[in-house]
Amino acid sequence: MPFNIIVLIKQIVDIDLLKTDPSTGSPQVNNLPMRLENLSKNAIEEAVRIREKHGGKIYGICFGTEKSTSAMKEAYAMGVDEGFVITGYQGNDPSRTAKVLAEKIRTIPHDIILMGNQSAESYTGILPGRISRILGEPLLSNGVKIELQDGKAKVTMAMESENVTAEAPCPVIISVTQEINEPRLPPVMQILQAGKKKINVESTTVQGRTDLKVLSNLAPKSERKKIIFEDPEKGIPEIVKAIKEAMK
Amino acid sequence: MKALVFSDMDDHTIQLLSYFSGMMDTDCVTSGHKAAQIAEFCAGTVYSLKNQFFPDTISSVIADLHKKNAYDYLVIGSTAVGRDVAGILGEELGIDVASEITEFRIDGDSCVTKRFFYGGKTVIEESSKSRILTVMPGISEPKKSTKPGNVVEITGPDSRISLVNRENKSAGAVDLEKAGIIVSVGRGIGNKENIEKIRPLAEAVRGEIAGSRPICLDYHWLSEDRQVGLSGKKVKPKMYIALGISGQIQHIAGMRGSKVVVAINKDKSAPIFEEADYGIVGDIFQVVPKIVDLLKQ
Ligand SMILES: Cc1cc2nc3c(=O)[nH]c(=O)nc-3n(C[C@H](O)[C@H](O)[C@H](O)COP(=O)(O)OP(=O)(O)OC[C@H]3O[C@@H](n4cnc5c(N)ncnc54)[C@H](O)[C@@H]3O)c2cc1C
Ligand SMILES: Nc1ncnc2c1ncn2[C@@H]1O[C@H](COP(=O)(O)O)[C@@H](O)[C@H]1O
């Protein structure tokens, strides 16, 4: 039985390249390239694997900005069939993001919604619960393994101290962890083809919250001594001294 | 003020109760096994859910209690289950959520919270009217309440998902948060057998062995409860010894609270040296045995 899948795709600034100012601690986000958020990639990969096995169609939805078409192209290259970019994202506001995404999801008949459990940059992790409640679809979260059969999804969910396997009838929302798969690197041909494919760009009227004020956003101060020995013979006695001190 | 606290991890529930009881009255919902023990930390009522642990059930129980008791804050432990519960509750009750917080204070009719941002590279301080919080583990030491609370057993509605299997992870009794010295290994260790080569160091310093995420989660060379980092344990030992760990920011987020940091890495430009008090540029398999020898002298 084929499955229609919706993948929720977030675009973020490339946090691996992000530097913070050594004197002020402020993050230097201007001019940083944008890329697919890590867990969104795992979600796309899982969608593609499901389609390879069972057939079906993969829709991608990204709530972002005009610039997010580049993320959708990456998603196309990985195997997403049809993408929607909704513009108007103004920063991390999960209640707004959930409403915007749910509004779009409602217009697409689907069996499964795939998303990351916690995005790599903002790390809020409450979107899966919110979307599940808005749409009234059951949530199987933190998936490390997904099996599909007879219109049901069976998911092994990684909790802190145990793995819990549970199932629910489709349509169902599944959030995935980083461990579920290794996202593919698409071949050049696929990247070139993806560049030509149409992306649907839409906008939203959903308003964000107004009570939230950012007081500061800075790198934590590091007061480490940074005494680095390039000659181990010199460093070892110093470190042994420090260890003995710590053992007291 | 009044708060309702929930975590599916008993230790975490106790930490949350200890932290928030200083600021407000607390009740608590627990889906764990230690309701009686938790009551020693909660002056109000401990609502004990038996054999029900899926997020939809738990959030429905919390929403009902909130409608009855009008809590000022719903405090949820940030775990896999807790984050889902908070998300569902946020929509159910139309209340905003401050997520993954590590600090909290009340400021008039708002609250001020701190949490990591940009994957751990920054700490963001926000003021908001959020009334649901997800709180990271490690926010406080356990502190018993002056008077113990009473335990009430409750049942929630059935979950919409059905259980197939539960499997305990090979979690030992390791308590990294309490370790005085932690010897932590990264991918530089090479393979599982090599962990034995650094064990003499852990023994000599009477420390615990921990690891980076790939070591614990991807390769399972160490059990998952030994993972340090943004998505693992947040540790604050007197000394943290990082062996063959590059020092990616998600790892740093878990060990930043360490008093003294020692790093050994063969790559001079590894970012871990930016976060170290003492560093040696060298091969762990050559350096570690020499440290052990000298320690024994
Ligand atoms: C959402 C998210 C959450 C994450 N959470 C965590 C987390 O909680 N904890 C965590 O650790 N990671 C986490 N990560 C992963 C993190 O980004 C890094 O991938 C990980 O920390 C790297 O582990 P490592 O330092 O062991 O490996 P590597 O980065 O591969 O580093 C290995 C190091 O060993 C050195 N080395 C090799 N051989 C030797 C030798 N013989 N002697 C000395 N040095 C040697 C190398 O120079 C290198 O610096 C997370 C990532 C994401 C996206
Ligand atoms: N703006 C967005 N557009 C589409 N999907 C998103 C967006 N933000 C988050 N997601 C999805 O939700 C997951 C968890 O994100 P978060 O709840 O923000 O930590 C991500 O891995 C994405 O799959």
Short mmCIF file of C-alpha atoms in Angstrom, two decimals, chain A residues 27 32 58 73 90 103 120-121 128 157 174 191 199 201 234 240:
data_model
loop_
_atom_site.label_atom_id
_atom_site.label_comp_id
_atom_site.label_asym_id
_atom_site.label_seq_id
_atom_site.Cartn_x
_atom_site.Cartn_y
_atom_site.Cartn_z
CA PRO A 27 26.86 35.53 17.39
CA LEU A 32 26.14 33.01 7.07
CA ILE A 58 6.35 12.94 -0.61
CA LYS A 73 15.84 22.40 -3.66
CA GLN A 90 10.39 35.74 11.74
CA GLU A 103 -3.01 25.09 8.16
CA ALA A 120 19.42 21.39 15.75
CA GLU A 121 19.60 25.15 16.22
CA PRO A 128 5.50 17.56 17.34
CA MET A 157 10.67 5.37 20.33
CA ILE A 174 6.12 10.57 13.57
CA ILE A 191 20.92 18.22 -7.59
CA ILE A 199 8.49 25.16 -5.87
CA VAL A 201 5.66 29.69 -2.66
CA LYS A 234 56.21 19.17 29.62
CA VAL A 240 49.19 15.22 37.06
#
